[in-house]
Coordinates of C-alpha atoms in Angstrom, one line a residue:
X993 CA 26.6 -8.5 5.6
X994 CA 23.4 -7.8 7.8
X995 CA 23.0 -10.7 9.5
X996 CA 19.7 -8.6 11.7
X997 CA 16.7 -11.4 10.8
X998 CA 15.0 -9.2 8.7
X999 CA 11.7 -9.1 11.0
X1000 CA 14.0 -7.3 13.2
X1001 CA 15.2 -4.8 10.2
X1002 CA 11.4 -4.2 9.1
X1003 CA 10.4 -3.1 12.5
X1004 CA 13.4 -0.9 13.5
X1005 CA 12.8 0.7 9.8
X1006 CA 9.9 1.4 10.4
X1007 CA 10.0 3.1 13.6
X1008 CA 12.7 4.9 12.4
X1009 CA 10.5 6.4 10.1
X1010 CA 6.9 6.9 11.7
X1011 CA 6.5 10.2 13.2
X1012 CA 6.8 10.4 16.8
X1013 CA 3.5 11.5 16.7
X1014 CA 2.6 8.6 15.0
X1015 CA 1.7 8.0 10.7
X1016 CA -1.4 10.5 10.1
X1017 CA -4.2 8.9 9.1
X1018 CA -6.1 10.2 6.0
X1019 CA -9.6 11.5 5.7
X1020 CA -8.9 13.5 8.9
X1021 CA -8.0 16.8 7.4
X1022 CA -3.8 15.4 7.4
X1023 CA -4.1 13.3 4.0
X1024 CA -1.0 15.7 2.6
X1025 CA 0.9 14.9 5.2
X1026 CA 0.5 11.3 5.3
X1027 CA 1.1 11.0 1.2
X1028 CA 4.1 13.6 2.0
X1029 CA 5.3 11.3 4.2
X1030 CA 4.8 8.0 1.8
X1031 CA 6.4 9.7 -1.0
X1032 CA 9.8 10.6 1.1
X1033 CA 9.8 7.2 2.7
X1034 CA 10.0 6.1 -1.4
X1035 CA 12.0 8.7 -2.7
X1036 CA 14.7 7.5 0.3
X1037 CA 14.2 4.2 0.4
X1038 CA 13.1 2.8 -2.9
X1039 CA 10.2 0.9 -4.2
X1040 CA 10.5 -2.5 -1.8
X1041 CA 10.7 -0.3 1.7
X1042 CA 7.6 1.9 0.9
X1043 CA 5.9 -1.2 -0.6
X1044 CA 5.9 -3.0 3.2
X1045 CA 5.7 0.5 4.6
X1046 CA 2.9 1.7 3.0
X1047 CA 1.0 -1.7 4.0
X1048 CA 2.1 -1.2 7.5
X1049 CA 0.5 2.7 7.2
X1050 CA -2.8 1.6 5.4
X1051 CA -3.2 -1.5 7.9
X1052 CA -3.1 0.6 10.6
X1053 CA -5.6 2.9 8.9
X1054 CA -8.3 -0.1 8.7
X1055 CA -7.6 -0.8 12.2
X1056 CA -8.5 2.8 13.1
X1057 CA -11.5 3.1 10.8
X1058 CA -12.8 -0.6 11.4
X1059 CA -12.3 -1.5 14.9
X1060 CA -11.5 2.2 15.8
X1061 CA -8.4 0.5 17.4
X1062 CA -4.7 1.2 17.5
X1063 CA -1.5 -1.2 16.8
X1064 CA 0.4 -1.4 19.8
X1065 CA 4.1 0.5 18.5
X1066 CA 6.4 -2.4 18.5
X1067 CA 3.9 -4.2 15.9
X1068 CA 5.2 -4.1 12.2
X1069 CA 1.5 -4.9 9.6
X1070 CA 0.3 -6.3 6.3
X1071 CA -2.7 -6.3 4.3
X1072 CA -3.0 -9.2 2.2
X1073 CA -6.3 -8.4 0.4
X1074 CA -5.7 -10.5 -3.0
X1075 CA -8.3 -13.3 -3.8
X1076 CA -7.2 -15.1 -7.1
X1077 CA -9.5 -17.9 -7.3
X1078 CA -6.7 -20.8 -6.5
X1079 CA -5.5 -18.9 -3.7
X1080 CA -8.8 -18.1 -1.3
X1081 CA -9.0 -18.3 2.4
X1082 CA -12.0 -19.6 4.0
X1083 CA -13.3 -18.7 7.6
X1084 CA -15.2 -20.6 10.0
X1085 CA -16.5 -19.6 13.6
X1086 CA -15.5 -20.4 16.8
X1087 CA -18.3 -21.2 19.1
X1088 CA -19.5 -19.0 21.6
X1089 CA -20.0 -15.3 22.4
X1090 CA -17.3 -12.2 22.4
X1091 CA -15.3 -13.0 26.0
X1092 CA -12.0 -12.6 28.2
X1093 CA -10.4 -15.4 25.4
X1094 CA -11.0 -13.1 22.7
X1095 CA -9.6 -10.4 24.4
X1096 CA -6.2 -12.2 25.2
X1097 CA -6.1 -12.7 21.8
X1098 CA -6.9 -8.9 21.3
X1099 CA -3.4 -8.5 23.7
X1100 CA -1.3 -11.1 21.6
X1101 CA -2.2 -9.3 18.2
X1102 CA -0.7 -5.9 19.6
X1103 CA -3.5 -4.0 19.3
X1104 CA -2.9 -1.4 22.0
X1105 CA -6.6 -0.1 21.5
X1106 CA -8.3 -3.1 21.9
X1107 CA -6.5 -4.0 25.3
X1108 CA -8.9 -4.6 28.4
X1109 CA -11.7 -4.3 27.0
X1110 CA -13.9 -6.5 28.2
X1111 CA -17.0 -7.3 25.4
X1112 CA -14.5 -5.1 23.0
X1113 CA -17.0 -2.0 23.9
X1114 CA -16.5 0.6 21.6
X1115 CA -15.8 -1.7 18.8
X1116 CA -17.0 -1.0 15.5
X1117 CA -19.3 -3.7 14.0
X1118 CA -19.1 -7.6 15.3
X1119 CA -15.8 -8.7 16.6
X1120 CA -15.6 -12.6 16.4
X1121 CA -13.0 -15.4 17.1
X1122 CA -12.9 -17.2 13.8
X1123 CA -10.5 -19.8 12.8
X1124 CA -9.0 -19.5 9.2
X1125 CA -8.0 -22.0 6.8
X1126 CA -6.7 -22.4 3.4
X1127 CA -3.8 -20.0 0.8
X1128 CA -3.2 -16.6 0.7
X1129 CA -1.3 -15.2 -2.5
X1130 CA 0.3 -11.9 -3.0
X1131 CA 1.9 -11.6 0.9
X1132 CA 4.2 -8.7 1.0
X1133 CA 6.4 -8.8 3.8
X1134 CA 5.1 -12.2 5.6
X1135 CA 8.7 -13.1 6.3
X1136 CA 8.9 -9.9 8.3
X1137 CA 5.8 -8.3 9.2
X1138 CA 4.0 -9.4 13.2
X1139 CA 0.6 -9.2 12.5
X1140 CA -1.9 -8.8 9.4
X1141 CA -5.2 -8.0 8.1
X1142 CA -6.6 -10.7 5.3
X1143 CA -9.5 -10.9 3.4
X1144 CA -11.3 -14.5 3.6
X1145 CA -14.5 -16.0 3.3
X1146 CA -17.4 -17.3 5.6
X1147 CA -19.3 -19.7 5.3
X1148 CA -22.1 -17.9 3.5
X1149 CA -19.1 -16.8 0.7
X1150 CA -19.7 -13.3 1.9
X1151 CA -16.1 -11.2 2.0
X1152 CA -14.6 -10.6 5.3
X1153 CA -11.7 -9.3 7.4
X1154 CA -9.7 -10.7 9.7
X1155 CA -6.7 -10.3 12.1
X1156 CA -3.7 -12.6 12.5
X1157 CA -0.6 -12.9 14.5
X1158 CA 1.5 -13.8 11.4
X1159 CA 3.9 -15.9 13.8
X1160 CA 1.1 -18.2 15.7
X1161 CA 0.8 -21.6 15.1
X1162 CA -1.4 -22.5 11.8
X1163 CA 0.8 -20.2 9.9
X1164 CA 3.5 -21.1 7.7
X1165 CA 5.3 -18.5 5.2
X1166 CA 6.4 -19.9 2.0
X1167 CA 8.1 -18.6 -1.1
X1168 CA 5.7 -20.5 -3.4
X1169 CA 4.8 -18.1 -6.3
X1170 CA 7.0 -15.2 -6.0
X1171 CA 9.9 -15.7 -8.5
X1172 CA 10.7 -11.7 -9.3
X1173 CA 13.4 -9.9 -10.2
X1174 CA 11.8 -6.3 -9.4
X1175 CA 10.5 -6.0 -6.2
X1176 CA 12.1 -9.2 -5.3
X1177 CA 12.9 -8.4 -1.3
X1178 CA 9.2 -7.9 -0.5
X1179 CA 9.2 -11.7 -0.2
X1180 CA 5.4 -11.6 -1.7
X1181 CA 5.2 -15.3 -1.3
X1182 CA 1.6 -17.4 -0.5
X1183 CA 0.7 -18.2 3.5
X1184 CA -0.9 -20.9 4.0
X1185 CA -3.3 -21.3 7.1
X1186 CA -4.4 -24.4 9.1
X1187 CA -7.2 -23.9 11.5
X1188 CA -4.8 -20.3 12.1
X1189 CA -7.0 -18.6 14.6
X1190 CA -7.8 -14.9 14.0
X1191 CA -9.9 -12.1 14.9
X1192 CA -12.5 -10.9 11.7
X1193 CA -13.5 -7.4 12.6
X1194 CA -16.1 -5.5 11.2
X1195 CA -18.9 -7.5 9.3
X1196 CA -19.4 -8.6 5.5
X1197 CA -17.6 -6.1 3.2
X1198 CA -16.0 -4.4 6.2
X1199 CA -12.5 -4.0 4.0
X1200 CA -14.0 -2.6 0.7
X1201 CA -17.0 -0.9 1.6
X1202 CA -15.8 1.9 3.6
X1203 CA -14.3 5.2 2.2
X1204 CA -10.9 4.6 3.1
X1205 CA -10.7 1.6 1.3
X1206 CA -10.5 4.3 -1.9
X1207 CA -8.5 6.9 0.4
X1208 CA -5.5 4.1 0.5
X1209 CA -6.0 3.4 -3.2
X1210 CA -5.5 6.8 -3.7
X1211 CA -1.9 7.1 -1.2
X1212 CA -0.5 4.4 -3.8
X1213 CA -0.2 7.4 -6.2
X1214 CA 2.0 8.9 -3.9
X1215 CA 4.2 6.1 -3.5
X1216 CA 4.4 6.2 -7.0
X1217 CA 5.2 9.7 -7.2
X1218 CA 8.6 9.8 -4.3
X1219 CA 9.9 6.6 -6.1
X1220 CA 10.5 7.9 -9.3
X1221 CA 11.6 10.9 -8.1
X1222 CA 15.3 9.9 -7.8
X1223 CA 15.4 9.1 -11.6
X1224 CA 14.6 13.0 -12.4
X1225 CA 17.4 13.8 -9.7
X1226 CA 19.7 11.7 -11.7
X1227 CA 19.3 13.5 -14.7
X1228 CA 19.0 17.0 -13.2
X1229 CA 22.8 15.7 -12.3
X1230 CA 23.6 14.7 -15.7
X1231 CA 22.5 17.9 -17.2
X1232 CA 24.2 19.5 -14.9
X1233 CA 27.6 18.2 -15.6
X1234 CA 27.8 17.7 -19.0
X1235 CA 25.1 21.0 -20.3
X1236 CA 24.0 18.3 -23.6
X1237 CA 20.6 20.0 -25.2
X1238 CA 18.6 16.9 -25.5
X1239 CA 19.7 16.0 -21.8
X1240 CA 18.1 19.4 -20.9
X1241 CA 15.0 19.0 -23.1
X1242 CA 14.3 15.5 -21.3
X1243 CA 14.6 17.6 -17.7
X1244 CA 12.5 20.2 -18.8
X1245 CA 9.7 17.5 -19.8
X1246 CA 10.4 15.6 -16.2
X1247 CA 10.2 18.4 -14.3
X1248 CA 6.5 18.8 -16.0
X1249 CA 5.3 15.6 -15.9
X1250 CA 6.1 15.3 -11.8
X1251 CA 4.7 19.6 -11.4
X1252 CA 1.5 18.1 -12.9
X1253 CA 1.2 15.2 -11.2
X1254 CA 2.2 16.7 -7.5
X1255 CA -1.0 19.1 -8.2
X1256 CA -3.2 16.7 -8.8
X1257 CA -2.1 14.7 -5.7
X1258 CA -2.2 17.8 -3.5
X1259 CA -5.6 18.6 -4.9
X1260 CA -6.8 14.8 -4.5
X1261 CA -5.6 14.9 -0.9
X1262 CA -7.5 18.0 -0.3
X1263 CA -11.1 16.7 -1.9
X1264 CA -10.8 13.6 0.4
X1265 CA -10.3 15.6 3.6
X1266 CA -13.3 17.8 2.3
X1267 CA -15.7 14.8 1.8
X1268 CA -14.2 12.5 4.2
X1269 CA -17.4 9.9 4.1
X1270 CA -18.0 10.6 -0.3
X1271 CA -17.2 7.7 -2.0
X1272 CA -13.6 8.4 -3.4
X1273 CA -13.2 6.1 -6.4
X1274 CA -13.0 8.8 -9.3
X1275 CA -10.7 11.0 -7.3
X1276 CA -8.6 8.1 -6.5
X1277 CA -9.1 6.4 -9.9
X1278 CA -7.7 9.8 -11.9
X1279 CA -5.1 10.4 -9.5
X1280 CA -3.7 7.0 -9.7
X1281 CA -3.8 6.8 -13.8
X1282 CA -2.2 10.6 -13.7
X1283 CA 0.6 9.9 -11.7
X1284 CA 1.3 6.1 -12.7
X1285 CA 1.7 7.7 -16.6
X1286 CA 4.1 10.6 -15.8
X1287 CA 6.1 8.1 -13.8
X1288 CA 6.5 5.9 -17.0
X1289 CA 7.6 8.5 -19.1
X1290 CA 10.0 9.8 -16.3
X1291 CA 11.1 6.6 -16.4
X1292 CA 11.5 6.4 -19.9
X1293 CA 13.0 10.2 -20.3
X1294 CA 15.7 9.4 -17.8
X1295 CA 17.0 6.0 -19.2
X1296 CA 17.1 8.1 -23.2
X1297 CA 18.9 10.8 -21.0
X1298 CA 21.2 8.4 -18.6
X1299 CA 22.4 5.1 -21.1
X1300 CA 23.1 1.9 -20.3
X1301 CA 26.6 3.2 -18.1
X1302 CA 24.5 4.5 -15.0
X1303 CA 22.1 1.8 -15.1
X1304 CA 24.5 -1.1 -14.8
X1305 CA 26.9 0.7 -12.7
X1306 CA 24.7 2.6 -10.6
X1307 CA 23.5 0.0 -7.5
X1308 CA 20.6 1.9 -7.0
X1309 CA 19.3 3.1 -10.2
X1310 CA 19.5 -0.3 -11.5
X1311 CA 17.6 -1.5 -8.9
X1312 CA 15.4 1.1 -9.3
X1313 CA 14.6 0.1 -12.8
X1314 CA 14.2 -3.5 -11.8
X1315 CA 11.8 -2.5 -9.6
X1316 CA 9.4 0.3 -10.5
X1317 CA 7.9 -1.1 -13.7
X1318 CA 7.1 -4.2 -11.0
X1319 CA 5.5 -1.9 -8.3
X1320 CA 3.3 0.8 -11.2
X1321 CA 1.0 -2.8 -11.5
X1322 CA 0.0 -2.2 -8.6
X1323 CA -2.3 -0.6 -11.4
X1324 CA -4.5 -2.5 -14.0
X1325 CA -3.7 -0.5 -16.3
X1326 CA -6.8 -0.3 -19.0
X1327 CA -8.7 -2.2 -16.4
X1328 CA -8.8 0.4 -14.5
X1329 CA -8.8 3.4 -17.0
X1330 CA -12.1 1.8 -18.1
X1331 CA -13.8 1.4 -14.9
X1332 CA -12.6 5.1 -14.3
X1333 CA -14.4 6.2 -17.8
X1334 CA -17.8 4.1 -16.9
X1335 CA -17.8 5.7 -13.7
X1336 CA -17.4 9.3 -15.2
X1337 CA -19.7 8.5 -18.2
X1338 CA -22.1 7.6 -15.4
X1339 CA -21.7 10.8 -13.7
X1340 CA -21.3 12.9 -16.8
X1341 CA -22.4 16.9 -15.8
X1342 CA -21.6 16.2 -11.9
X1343 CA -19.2 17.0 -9.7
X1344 CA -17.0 13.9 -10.9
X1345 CA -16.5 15.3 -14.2
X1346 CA -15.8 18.7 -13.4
X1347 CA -12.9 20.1 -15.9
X1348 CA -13.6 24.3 -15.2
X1349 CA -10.7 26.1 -14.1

């Protein structure tokens, strides 16, 4: 048994797998890569590592687009950006203008960009010492992660973002709410804050009103698409070794499904490093309904094709089937398929409803 505390684990993961170079951000003509890079971290890994990883790569994307700051490399992230109305944080600020205090606490959150910089010049937007209070639901990784980015609420109610050492006093990680079977090891437990000071960067609607807000909607797909990717694998296996017709027919519609859906994410990826400042929600919107639906019916394909023998003696494909159907609501399903379809109605004869070859 691992005995590693698993803050330990997270962070040496995940500088195992960040390039050298660093995890490329999207918007800035590298979008491929970066969902390249998500969906091999899932297709390796499995649904619960590219969860927290993805996180990690997407909080580090606000940081760069928000503050125009970088996380100092021994940092593992979250974003913890649900608001379900028993579980809201509120925010209250600390008195007094931008100084050396605020940037010490710049320094203890990691953020290698932010260092020395007296005033935070270069900032993007106000940078304010707030103190937060109240629960957060919905924390992947708060067990493991150093640091993360939260939406909360000023005084005003107006939506905010803020900064947090997840290990400083005022924080306390708890495993209320979170009783899964699927994606059980994310540990997506509520935090509960108690006059927790924090950083909020940017200003009112900082987190959803700012292209890549829709750019990391978008890189879920691709998470998606790598974790599902070891179910077709499995059958291409099975077809392999035992040449059954129906076995084949399945592989044949898999292999489909996942061609189709690559396309659209390598054509998505390429529209969003085109219009880097466009607002991104129909290309993000179709990409994600596209690709969630071919990875249900891989899903479904694979178990007709691989019984119940594989599935109960197979560690990892059981766990995979534990956790995908868990991790695809990321998407709202209808929800979101409507707002898609209002948006396009909208927009009916422009370039968001554009079907010519």
């Amino acid at each position: 048994m691992d005995c590693t505390p698993p803050e330990n684990r997270i962070a040496s993961l995940f500088a195992a797998l960040s390039p050298r170079e660093g995890i490329p951000l999207p918007g800035r003509g590298q979008t491929l890569a970066r969902w390249q890079l998500l969906s091999a971290v899932a297709a390796t890994h499995g649904a619960v590592v590219i969860k927290l990883f993805e996180a990690h790569a997407d909080a580090l994307a606000i940081l760069a687009e928000v503050a125009h700051a970088t996380a100092a490399a021994d940092t593992t992230w979250a974003i913890w950006a649900a608001e379900p109305p028993d579980a809201r944080v509120g925010m209250t600020a600390m008195p007094g203008e931008p100084d050396e205090a605020q940037c010490r606490l710049a320094l203890q959150a990691g953020m290698a960009g932010m260092a020395g910089m007296a005033g935070m010049a270069g900032m993007a937007g106000p940078l304010t010492p707030v103190r937060l209070h109240g629960r957060k639901a919905w924390c992947s990784g708060a067990a493991a992660v150093s640091h993360a980015l939260l939406t909360c609420r000023d005084e005003a109610g107006s939506a905010r973002l803020a900064l947090i050492d997840a290990r400083a006093p005022g924080v306390t990680v708890t495993g209320d709410g979170w009783h899964a079977v699927g994606m059980r090891d994310t540990g997506s437990g509520d935090v509960l804050l108690d006059d927790c000071a924090a950083l909020c960067i940017g200003g009112p609607g900082a987190y959803i009103d700012r292209p890549g807000f829709w750019h990391g909607g978008a890189g879920i797909a691709a998470c998606w698409y790598g974790a599902v990717t070891p179910l077709a694998r499995a059958v291409r296996d099975t077809v392999q070794r035992h040449q059954n017709p129906h076995a084949a027919a399945h592989l044949g519609a898999i292999d489909g499904e996942l061609r189709a859906a690559a396309a659209l994410l390598r054509e998505t990826a390429a529209w969003i490093d085109a219009h880097p400042a466009a607002d991104a929600f129909v290309p993000a919107m179709r990409v994600r309904a596209v690709v969630e639906a071919a990875a249900r019916r891989v899903m479904h394909r694979a178990g007709n094709v691989l019984g119940a023998g594989p599935l109960c003696r197979d560690q990892r494909l059981a766990q995979l089937y534990a956790d995908l159907p868990v991790f695809l609501r990321q998407s709202h399903a209808e929800r979101d398929q409507a707002a898609l379809g209002a948006r396009l109605a909208d927009d009916a004869g422009g370039p968001a409803f554009e079907h010519a070859l």
